[in-house]
mmCIF file of C-alpha atoms in Angstrom:
data_model
loop_
_atom_site.group_PDB
_atom_site.id
_atom_site.type_symbol
_atom_site.label_atom_id
_atom_site.label_comp_id
_atom_site.label_asym_id
_atom_site.label_seq_id
_atom_site.Cartn_x
_atom_site.Cartn_y
_atom_site.Cartn_z
ATOM 1 C CA MET A 1 0.012 0.027 0.157
ATOM 2 C CA ARG A 2 2.714 2.525 0.960
ATOM 3 C CA SER A 3 4.676 1.881 -2.411
ATOM 4 C CA LYS A 4 1.415 2.539 -4.329
ATOM 5 C CA VAL A 5 1.299 6.062 -2.516
ATOM 6 C CA LEU A 6 4.895 6.668 -3.479
ATOM 7 C CA ILE A 7 4.421 5.659 -6.949
ATOM 8 C CA TRP A 8 1.497 8.157 -7.310
ATOM 9 C CA ILE A 9 3.359 11.099 -5.688
ATOM 10 C CA ALA A 10 6.436 10.378 -8.035
ATOM 11 C CA LEU A 11 3.905 10.409 -11.049
ATOM 12 C CA LEU A 12 2.357 13.442 -9.942
ATOM 13 C CA GLY A 13 5.652 15.131 -9.420
ATOM 14 C CA CYS A 14 6.633 14.013 -12.995
ATOM 15 C CA SER A 15 3.387 15.278 -14.693
ATOM 16 C CA THR A 16 4.593 18.822 -13.173
ATOM 17 C CA ILE A 17 8.152 18.882 -14.777
ATOM 18 C CA SER A 18 8.328 21.636 -17.205
ATOM 19 C CA TYR A 19 10.672 21.092 -20.153
ATOM 20 C CA ALA A 20 12.057 24.645 -20.181
ATOM 21 C CA GLN A 21 15.661 25.062 -19.695
ATOM 22 C CA GLN A 22 17.664 28.163 -18.733
ATOM 23 C CA LEU A 23 21.224 29.154 -19.415
ATOM 24 C CA LEU A 24 23.085 31.864 -17.667
ATOM 25 C CA SER A 25 26.436 33.337 -18.434
ATOM 26 C CA PRO A 26 29.173 33.129 -15.773
ATOM 27 C CA ASP A 27 28.665 36.649 -14.823
ATOM 28 C CA GLY A 28 24.704 36.232 -14.923
ATOM 29 C CA ASN A 29 24.175 39.000 -17.299
ATOM 30 C CA LEU A 30 23.261 36.768 -20.210
ATOM 31 C CA GLU A 31 20.248 34.692 -19.850
ATOM 32 C CA MET A 32 19.020 32.337 -22.703
ATOM 33 C CA ASN A 33 15.821 30.432 -22.273
ATOM 34 C CA PHE A 34 14.827 27.086 -24.126
ATOM 35 C CA ARG A 35 11.018 25.817 -24.107
ATOM 36 C CA LEU A 36 8.394 24.290 -25.976
ATOM 37 C CA ASP A 37 5.411 26.026 -27.325
ATOM 38 C CA GLU A 38 1.759 24.781 -27.166
ATOM 39 C CA LYS A 39 2.445 23.048 -30.392
ATOM 40 C CA GLY A 40 5.558 21.397 -29.226
ATOM 41 C CA ALA A 41 7.844 23.488 -31.429
ATOM 42 C CA PRO A 42 11.349 24.729 -29.854
ATOM 43 C CA VAL A 43 11.326 28.405 -28.780
ATOM 44 C CA TYR A 44 14.130 30.354 -27.600
ATOM 45 C CA ASP A 45 14.844 33.904 -26.083
ATOM 46 C CA LEU A 46 17.702 36.114 -24.919
ATOM 47 C CA SER A 47 18.102 38.586 -22.396
ATOM 48 C CA TYR A 48 21.124 40.778 -21.400
ATOM 49 C CA LYS A 49 20.711 42.363 -17.773
ATOM 50 C CA GLN A 50 17.235 41.615 -17.827
ATOM 51 C CA LYS A 51 16.606 43.314 -20.923
ATOM 52 C CA GLU A 52 15.026 41.522 -23.773
ATOM 53 C CA VAL A 53 17.666 41.203 -26.670
ATOM 54 C CA ILE A 54 15.887 38.481 -28.877
ATOM 55 C CA LYS A 55 12.305 38.035 -28.397
ATOM 56 C CA PRO A 56 10.819 34.747 -28.240
ATOM 57 C CA SER A 57 11.636 32.846 -31.479
ATOM 58 C CA HIS A 58 11.130 29.652 -32.752
ATOM 59 C CA LEU A 59 14.332 27.164 -33.478
ATOM 60 C CA GLY A 60 14.569 25.471 -36.718
ATOM 61 C CA LEU A 61 14.516 25.643 -40.342
ATOM 62 C CA GLU A 62 11.891 26.803 -42.583
ATOM 63 C CA LEU A 63 12.452 25.477 -46.136
ATOM 64 C CA LYS A 64 10.999 27.635 -49.073
ATOM 65 C CA LYS A 65 9.221 25.369 -51.672
ATOM 66 C CA GLU A 66 9.598 26.210 -55.283
ATOM 67 C CA ASP A 67 6.649 24.619 -56.758
ATOM 68 C CA ALA A 68 3.606 24.187 -54.485
ATOM 69 C CA ASP A 69 2.007 21.634 -56.434
ATOM 70 C CA ALA A 70 5.058 19.413 -56.252
ATOM 71 C CA ALA A 71 5.253 16.299 -54.076
ATOM 72 C CA VAL A 72 8.813 16.920 -53.471
ATOM 73 C CA ASP A 73 10.992 20.082 -53.959
ATOM 74 C CA PHE A 74 14.267 18.490 -55.005
ATOM 75 C CA GLU A 75 15.398 16.698 -57.927
ATOM 76 C CA PHE A 76 17.953 13.787 -58.254
ATOM 77 C CA LYS A 77 20.723 14.264 -60.595
ATOM 78 C CA GLN A 78 22.961 11.458 -62.052
ATOM 79 C CA ARG A 79 26.544 11.639 -60.771
ATOM 80 C CA LYS A 80 29.446 11.023 -62.759
ATOM 81 C CA ASP A 81 32.116 10.452 -59.977
ATOM 82 C CA VAL A 82 30.286 7.283 -58.499
ATOM 83 C CA ASP A 83 33.306 5.017 -58.832
ATOM 84 C CA ALA A 84 35.656 7.532 -57.315
ATOM 85 C CA LEU A 85 33.232 7.983 -54.530
ATOM 86 C CA ASP A 86 32.559 4.358 -53.934
ATOM 87 C CA LYS A 87 36.282 3.864 -53.731
ATOM 88 C CA LYS A 88 36.521 6.643 -50.883
ATOM 89 C CA THR A 89 33.940 5.182 -48.961
ATOM 90 C CA ASN A 90 34.204 1.496 -49.321
ATOM 91 C CA LEU A 91 35.178 -0.241 -46.071
ATOM 92 C CA TYR A 92 36.587 -3.197 -47.536
ATOM 93 C CA ASP A 93 39.490 -1.400 -49.593
ATOM 94 C CA GLY A 94 42.762 -0.749 -48.012
ATOM 95 C CA PHE A 95 42.925 -3.669 -45.720
ATOM 96 C CA ARG A 96 44.746 -6.787 -46.112
ATOM 97 C CA ILE A 97 44.355 -10.271 -44.236
ATOM 98 C CA LYS A 98 46.959 -10.767 -41.407
ATOM 99 C CA ASP A 99 45.431 -13.909 -40.044
ATOM 100 C CA THR A 100 42.361 -15.926 -40.187
ATOM 101 C CA ARG A 101 42.564 -18.114 -36.805
#
């Protein structure tokens, strides 16, 4: 019974954990905050001596799509240096068998 109560307390404590992180400079003047917004997207902001330097901004890349009707926004090109690339990345080349015991 006591272990069940402890488990419930632990679960309640875990449910209130915030996923926000705060970084401070060694002198404490710079403060950077990271968190997730209501949609789960990462957001950060930066303050210097409690004055906002960077307003809350989303992290990540926003890729521009050239053709809105295209399924993908890239194309495959034939490589001419496939053999040279294969020699460079082949893990079997450059080794010799020393012993087979």
